[in-house]
Each structure stands twice: as C-alpha cells, then as structure tokens.
Short mmCIF file of C-alpha atoms in Angstrom, two decimals:
data_model
loop_
_atom_site.label_atom_id
_atom_site.label_comp_id
_atom_site.label_asym_id
_atom_site.label_seq_id
_atom_site.Cartn_x
_atom_site.Cartn_y
_atom_site.Cartn_z
CA UNK A 1 6.94 -6.24 -17.06
CA UNK A 2 5.87 -4.07 -14.13
CA UNK A 3 2.61 -2.48 -15.35
CA UNK A 4 -0.50 -4.53 -14.82
CA UNK A 5 -4.24 -3.93 -14.72
CA UNK A 6 -6.30 -7.06 -14.19
CA UNK A 7 -9.94 -7.85 -13.65
CA UNK A 8 -12.08 -5.77 -11.31
CA UNK A 9 -11.00 -6.56 -7.77
CA UNK A 10 -13.18 -8.58 -5.44
CA UNK A 11 -11.00 -7.35 -2.56
CA UNK A 12 -12.82 -4.22 -1.38
CA UNK A 13 -11.14 -1.69 0.86
CA UNK A 14 -12.87 1.17 2.72
CA UNK A 15 -9.58 3.08 2.53
CA UNK A 16 -9.69 3.11 -1.28
CA UNK A 17 -13.38 4.11 -1.20
CA UNK A 18 -12.60 7.10 1.04
CA UNK A 19 -9.69 8.07 -1.18
CA UNK A 20 -11.89 7.89 -4.30
CA UNK A 21 -14.69 9.86 -2.61
CA UNK A 22 -12.24 12.59 -1.57
CA UNK A 23 -10.85 12.92 -5.09
CA UNK A 24 -14.35 13.09 -6.63
CA UNK A 25 -15.48 15.79 -4.19
CA UNK A 26 -12.40 17.87 -4.94
CA UNK A 27 -13.06 17.63 -8.70
CA UNK A 28 -16.68 18.67 -8.20
CA UNK A 29 -15.72 21.70 -6.12
CA UNK A 30 -13.12 22.80 -8.65
CA UNK A 31 -15.60 22.33 -11.51
CA UNK A 32 -18.07 24.52 -9.62
CA UNK A 33 -15.38 27.17 -9.27
CA UNK A 34 -15.66 27.65 -5.52
CA UNK A 35 -12.88 27.72 -2.95
CA UNK A 36 -12.63 25.50 0.08
CA UNK A 37 -12.88 28.61 2.27
CA UNK A 38 -16.15 29.58 0.58
CA UNK A 39 -17.56 26.09 1.15
CA UNK A 40 -16.62 26.20 4.83
CA UNK A 41 -18.16 29.65 5.23
CA UNK A 42 -21.37 28.51 3.50
CA UNK A 43 -21.88 25.64 5.95
CA UNK A 44 -20.30 27.32 8.97
CA UNK A 45 -17.63 24.62 9.09
CA UNK A 46 -14.35 25.02 10.94
CA UNK A 47 -11.35 26.19 8.86
CA UNK A 48 -9.55 23.33 7.17
CA UNK A 49 -12.45 20.88 7.23
CA UNK A 50 -12.88 20.77 3.46
CA UNK A 51 -9.12 20.32 3.02
CA UNK A 52 -9.14 17.36 5.39
CA UNK A 53 -12.10 15.84 3.56
CA UNK A 54 -10.45 16.25 0.17
CA UNK A 55 -7.21 14.72 1.47
CA UNK A 56 -9.14 11.73 2.77
CA UNK A 57 -8.39 12.55 6.41
CA UNK A 58 -11.65 11.14 7.69
CA UNK A 59 -12.20 7.81 9.38
CA UNK A 60 -15.94 7.64 8.78
CA UNK A 61 -17.32 9.87 5.98
CA UNK A 62 -20.39 11.80 7.13
CA UNK A 63 -23.30 11.05 4.77
CA UNK A 64 -25.02 14.35 5.53
CA UNK A 65 -21.86 16.31 4.70
CA UNK A 66 -21.58 14.46 1.39
CA UNK A 67 -25.24 15.17 0.54
CA UNK A 68 -24.81 18.85 1.44
CA UNK A 69 -21.75 19.13 -0.79
CA UNK A 70 -23.52 17.45 -3.70
CA UNK A 71 -26.38 19.94 -3.32
CA UNK A 72 -23.98 22.89 -3.16
CA UNK A 73 -22.10 21.72 -6.24
CA UNK A 74 -25.34 21.30 -8.16
CA UNK A 75 -25.07 17.53 -8.60
CA UNK A 76 -28.65 16.49 -9.40
CA UNK A 77 -28.06 13.32 -11.42
CA UNK A 78 -29.39 10.52 -9.24
CA UNK A 79 -26.91 7.93 -10.54
CA UNK A 80 -23.97 10.18 -9.66
CA UNK A 81 -25.40 11.05 -6.27
CA UNK A 82 -26.03 7.42 -5.38
CA UNK A 83 -22.52 6.46 -6.53
CA UNK A 84 -21.00 9.12 -4.27
CA UNK A 85 -23.17 8.11 -1.32
CA UNK A 86 -22.28 4.46 -1.90
CA UNK A 87 -18.59 5.41 -1.70
CA UNK A 88 -19.30 7.20 1.57
CA UNK A 89 -21.20 4.22 2.99
CA UNK A 90 -18.47 1.80 1.92
CA UNK A 91 -15.89 4.18 3.36
CA UNK A 92 -17.56 3.95 6.74
CA UNK A 93 -16.83 0.23 6.96
CA UNK A 94 -13.91 -1.12 8.93
CA UNK A 95 -11.19 -3.17 7.29
CA UNK A 96 -9.57 -6.11 9.10
CA UNK A 97 -6.60 -3.84 9.92
CA UNK A 98 -8.79 -1.56 12.07
CA UNK A 99 -8.26 -3.97 14.97
CA UNK A 100 -4.53 -3.19 14.91
CA UNK A 101 -4.79 0.58 14.31
CA UNK A 102 -3.22 1.48 17.68
CA UNK A 103 -0.03 -0.39 16.73
CA UNK A 104 0.55 1.35 13.39
CA UNK A 105 1.22 4.85 12.12
CA UNK A 106 -1.37 6.61 9.99
CA UNK A 107 0.84 6.12 6.92
CA UNK A 108 1.18 2.39 7.55
CA UNK A 109 -2.56 2.02 8.11
CA UNK A 110 -3.28 3.89 4.87
CA UNK A 111 -0.81 1.70 3.01
CA UNK A 112 -2.34 -1.55 4.25
CA UNK A 113 -5.81 -0.27 3.43
CA UNK A 114 -4.82 0.55 -0.14
CA UNK A 115 -2.75 -2.61 -0.58
CA UNK A 116 -5.89 -4.59 0.28
CA UNK A 117 -7.46 -3.57 -3.04
CA UNK A 118 -4.45 -2.74 -5.20
CA UNK A 119 -4.21 -4.44 -8.57
CA UNK A 120 -0.43 -4.67 -8.32
CA UNK A 121 2.49 -3.64 -6.15
CA UNK A 122 6.00 -2.82 -7.39
CA UNK A 123 8.38 -3.25 -4.47
CA UNK A 124 12.08 -2.45 -4.07
CA UNK A 125 13.84 -3.70 -0.94
CA UNK A 126 17.40 -2.99 0.16
CA UNK A 127 17.15 -3.88 3.87
CA UNK A 128 15.07 -7.02 4.24
CA UNK A 129 12.78 -9.54 2.59
CA UNK A 130 9.39 -7.84 1.89
CA UNK A 131 6.75 -8.47 4.53
CA UNK A 132 4.49 -10.05 1.91
CA UNK A 133 7.13 -12.74 1.36
CA UNK A 134 8.41 -13.32 4.90
CA UNK A 135 7.99 -16.48 6.97
CA UNK A 136 7.04 -16.09 10.68
CA UNK A 137 10.50 -17.11 11.95
CA UNK A 138 12.01 -14.33 9.83
CA UNK A 139 9.34 -11.83 10.88
CA UNK A 140 9.90 -12.08 14.62
CA UNK A 141 13.56 -10.98 14.78
CA UNK A 142 12.87 -8.30 12.16
CA UNK A 143 9.99 -6.92 14.24
CA UNK A 144 12.21 -6.85 17.34
CA UNK A 145 14.96 -4.96 15.51
CA UNK A 146 15.55 -1.49 16.95
CA UNK A 147 15.99 0.20 20.34
CA UNK A 148 12.32 0.00 21.39
CA UNK A 149 11.30 -2.88 23.61
CA UNK A 150 8.35 -4.81 22.15
CA UNK A 151 6.35 -7.34 24.16
CA UNK A 152 5.90 -10.90 22.94
CA UNK A 153 2.17 -10.20 22.56
CA UNK A 154 2.78 -7.23 20.27
CA UNK A 155 5.31 -9.20 18.23
CA UNK A 156 2.73 -11.91 17.60
CA UNK A 157 0.09 -9.33 16.66
CA UNK A 158 2.48 -7.83 14.13
CA UNK A 159 3.13 -11.32 12.76
CA UNK A 160 -0.65 -11.71 12.41
CA UNK A 161 -0.82 -8.48 10.42
CA UNK A 162 1.82 -9.66 7.93
CA UNK A 163 0.30 -13.12 7.57
CA UNK A 164 -3.13 -11.60 6.93
CA UNK A 165 -1.67 -9.27 4.30
CA UNK A 166 -0.06 -12.28 2.60
CA UNK A 167 -3.50 -13.78 1.94
CA UNK A 168 -3.92 -11.23 -0.87
CA UNK A 169 -1.30 -13.16 -2.88
CA UNK A 170 -3.48 -16.23 -3.31
CA UNK A 171 -6.92 -16.86 -4.78
CA UNK A 172 -8.75 -15.89 -7.96
CA UNK A 173 -8.26 -12.17 -7.44
CA UNK A 174 -4.69 -12.34 -6.20
CA UNK A 175 -2.53 -9.26 -5.88
CA UNK A 176 0.13 -8.99 -8.59
CA UNK A 177 3.54 -8.53 -6.96
CA UNK A 178 6.75 -7.40 -8.65
CA UNK A 179 9.60 -7.46 -6.10
CA UNK A 180 13.18 -6.37 -6.77
CA UNK A 181 15.48 -7.34 -3.91
CA UNK A 182 18.94 -5.98 -3.40
CA UNK A 183 21.38 -8.91 -3.28
CA UNK A 184 22.50 -7.86 0.21
CA UNK A 185 19.06 -8.87 1.52
CA UNK A 186 19.79 -12.49 0.67
CA UNK A 187 23.13 -12.52 2.49
CA UNK A 188 22.02 -10.70 5.65
CA UNK A 189 21.32 -13.40 8.24
CA UNK A 190 18.10 -12.79 10.18
CA UNK A 191 17.35 -15.14 13.08
CA UNK A 192 19.83 -17.87 12.18
CA UNK A 193 21.30 -19.62 9.12
CA UNK A 194 18.51 -22.21 9.42
CA UNK A 195 15.87 -19.48 9.35
CA UNK A 196 17.52 -17.91 6.31
CA UNK A 197 17.54 -21.22 4.45
CA UNK A 198 13.84 -21.66 5.20
CA UNK A 199 13.19 -18.09 4.10
CA UNK A 200 15.05 -18.57 0.83
CA UNK A 201 13.13 -21.78 0.15
CA UNK A 202 9.92 -19.85 0.76
CA UNK A 203 10.97 -17.23 -1.80
CA UNK A 204 11.53 -20.03 -4.32
CA UNK A 205 8.04 -21.37 -3.60
CA UNK A 206 6.43 -17.92 -3.90
CA UNK A 207 8.25 -17.22 -7.17
CA UNK A 208 6.38 -20.16 -8.68
CA UNK A 209 3.07 -18.35 -8.26
CA UNK A 210 1.84 -16.84 -11.56
CA UNK A 211 1.15 -13.47 -9.91
CA UNK A 212 4.51 -13.13 -8.15
CA UNK A 213 7.66 -11.92 -9.91
CA UNK A 214 10.87 -11.85 -7.85
CA UNK A 215 14.16 -10.48 -9.15
CA UNK A 216 17.49 -9.88 -7.46
CA UNK A 217 19.46 -6.72 -8.12
CA UNK A 218 23.07 -8.00 -7.97
CA UNK A 219 25.90 -6.02 -6.42
CA UNK A 220 27.09 -5.30 -9.96
CA UNK A 221 23.82 -3.52 -10.84
CA UNK A 222 25.07 -0.16 -9.67
CA UNK A 223 24.83 2.32 -6.82
CA UNK A 224 21.54 2.56 -4.92
CA UNK A 225 22.90 4.50 -1.94
CA UNK A 226 20.42 7.03 -0.60
CA UNK A 227 17.32 5.07 -1.52
CA UNK A 228 15.40 2.87 0.85
CA UNK A 229 12.59 0.34 0.80
CA UNK A 230 9.56 1.53 -1.14
CA UNK A 231 6.37 0.17 -2.67
CA UNK A 232 4.40 1.53 -5.62
CA UNK A 233 0.69 0.75 -5.47
CA UNK A 234 -1.24 0.50 -8.73
CA UNK A 235 -5.01 0.23 -8.99
CA UNK A 236 -7.57 -1.16 -11.41
CA UNK A 237 -9.54 2.05 -11.94
CA UNK A 238 -7.74 4.74 -13.98
CA UNK A 239 -9.03 7.48 -11.66
CA UNK A 240 -7.32 5.82 -8.67
CA UNK A 241 -3.86 7.33 -8.89
CA UNK A 242 -0.74 5.31 -8.16
CA UNK A 243 0.78 5.89 -4.73
CA UNK A 244 4.16 5.26 -3.11
CA UNK A 245 4.90 4.09 0.42
CA UNK A 246 8.46 4.74 1.59
CA UNK A 247 9.98 3.11 4.67
CA UNK A 248 12.56 5.21 6.49
CA UNK A 249 14.61 4.45 9.57
CA UNK A 250 12.31 6.18 12.06
CA UNK A 251 9.11 6.76 10.11
CA UNK A 252 7.13 6.09 6.94
CA UNK A 253 6.13 8.37 4.11
CA UNK A 254 3.04 8.09 1.92
CA UNK A 255 3.37 9.87 -1.45
CA UNK A 256 0.59 10.67 -3.93
CA UNK A 257 1.92 13.65 -5.87
CA UNK A 258 2.22 12.46 -9.51
CA UNK A 259 5.69 13.95 -10.07
CA UNK A 260 7.12 12.28 -6.97
CA UNK A 261 5.38 8.99 -7.77
CA UNK A 262 6.90 9.17 -11.27
CA UNK A 263 10.40 9.49 -9.76
CA UNK A 264 10.00 6.24 -7.83
CA UNK A 265 8.38 4.53 -10.82
CA UNK A 266 11.32 5.47 -13.03
CA UNK A 267 13.82 4.25 -10.45
CA UNK A 268 11.95 0.97 -10.09
CA UNK A 269 11.97 0.50 -13.86
CA UNK A 270 15.73 1.11 -13.86
CA UNK A 271 16.38 -1.43 -11.10
CA UNK A 272 13.96 -3.89 -12.70
CA UNK A 273 15.92 -3.70 -15.95
CA UNK A 274 19.25 -4.00 -14.11
CA UNK A 275 18.20 -6.99 -12.01
CA UNK A 276 18.70 -10.64 -12.75
CA UNK A 277 15.91 -12.23 -14.76
CA UNK A 278 13.33 -14.29 -12.82
CA UNK A 279 15.04 -17.50 -14.02
CA UNK A 280 18.48 -16.23 -13.00
CA UNK A 281 17.03 -15.13 -9.66
CA UNK A 282 15.62 -18.61 -9.02
CA UNK A 283 19.02 -20.12 -9.73
CA UNK A 284 20.60 -17.64 -7.32
CA UNK A 285 18.06 -18.45 -4.60
CA UNK A 286 18.55 -22.21 -5.01
CA UNK A 287 22.32 -21.79 -4.81
CA UNK A 288 22.10 -19.78 -1.57
CA UNK A 289 19.44 -22.05 -0.04
CA UNK A 290 21.65 -25.09 -0.51
#
C-alpha cells in the first residue's frame, strides 16, 4: 500500500501555506476571467509578478498584495478573505530550514519545506540509503562524495539538517514513509563495513515503526536504468497536489505538473509491486547485517 491520507497534520509548514495560497489566487483569477497581464497593468506591477506569485516564488507573501487581489477578484466573503490572509500570514513565517537556506538549492529548500507537512512520502532510491533513514556515520562520507571540497563545519550542518528531518518520522503525527531501495544500495559500502553493518541494523530498527515501510527491489526485479532517486510527496488536503522531487547528478528537479507526477507514481507502483515484501526485506537486511 502506497496511498495514505491520515489525520490533519500538526506539523505546519510555511512552504505549504505559500503553495496553497498561490494555487488559490490562481483559481480566483481564472474564475474572474482576467489575465495575469491585465492584473499587473491594473496595479502597475512589473511584468511577471503575478506569475511569480502564482508559482509560489515569494519568500514572504505581501499582505497588502493579497488584499488588493481579493478586492480585484470580487472576493467579499469574510470567511474566505480571512482564510486567504491567514495563509499569507502563516506563509511569512520561517521554518527551521531557513537557517540553512544558503547551503541548499531552491528546489531542495522547497522539498524540505513540503516534506515537513506531507502526509506521506513514496521514495525510490538507487544510489544510497534515503536521508530520512541514514545514520550520521553514513551521512558524512555521502555528503563528502563529489569533486567539491566541503569543510567539516558544513558537513556537520548538513548532518544536522538530515537529523532534524528525521524527527518527522516519530511522534503522534509521524510522517508515513514508503521506501523502495534498489538492492545495490545495500551492497555499496559507504564509510566502512562496520558503518554499513550499523546502517543496516538501523534500517531494521526503522522498519519496525508502524509508519515506515521499507522494501528492497532485488536485482531480479528488472531494468531501472535511466531513473534516479526520487520522492513523491502526498498531502492531507485534496487541494494540495502531489509533487515529485528528483535528485540528479549535478542538480535537483521539483515537479508539480500532474502528468509528470503521474509518471513517477506509476513507476513507483511498479517497483513497489516488484520489490520484496516487507517481511522478505527484513530477512534480507538481517542476513546482510550479520
């Protein structure tokens, strides 16, 4: 099972609030039948401003701009207006990840912000253990991988980011995680054999959590060449569309177009069905850990 919608999340993310506000404003403009260019001309805004707002490319939503748009679109219902302004106010808050914004790409920052309030994450990994399931001794050599020189201080900050993200997997409102790992991930030694044994034991421990489902896609499952690590974010509210975060060798890609999201969802379902069952995966992990 990879579809899940649980109770309303107590984990609140300003990123999701901004995303929701942007989508609502776009719907209101389209319902009014006006173009973005007409809106910009009406307010004397610079070209492209409304497009940026409707894409969610704003760090701190401007309350006056939101009020002006609600007036222009003829939104007079006080409940609706207050809901939109509440989204804008919440969107102006700073998540814990804001402290590390200079170390991450915009796509990675957006992903972490949405992950913070996601109901569930479907994750397929062909290169490494997912960050949400890594131990610190596995993280450090992974973070150092690549041609760029990274200082010890930055390495430790990146470890902090992953450990903070992992907190979403515990507690009453825990994130639901479905992870399919290519078998090669389990055999690729990171750090040392001792580190790998500790990492595999950690996977066994995490698999015991009721909200974590780990499966291994064995070598016999078929050809996955051409695909890379990706995560599908699912949210509690039906109006919050699923999104996909794709890790590539030199960059990241954040996908929200429904057709493209559907492609990754279908592939995940295929690999999920082809993978070992959770019980078989546990047996595999115990065998390798020993």
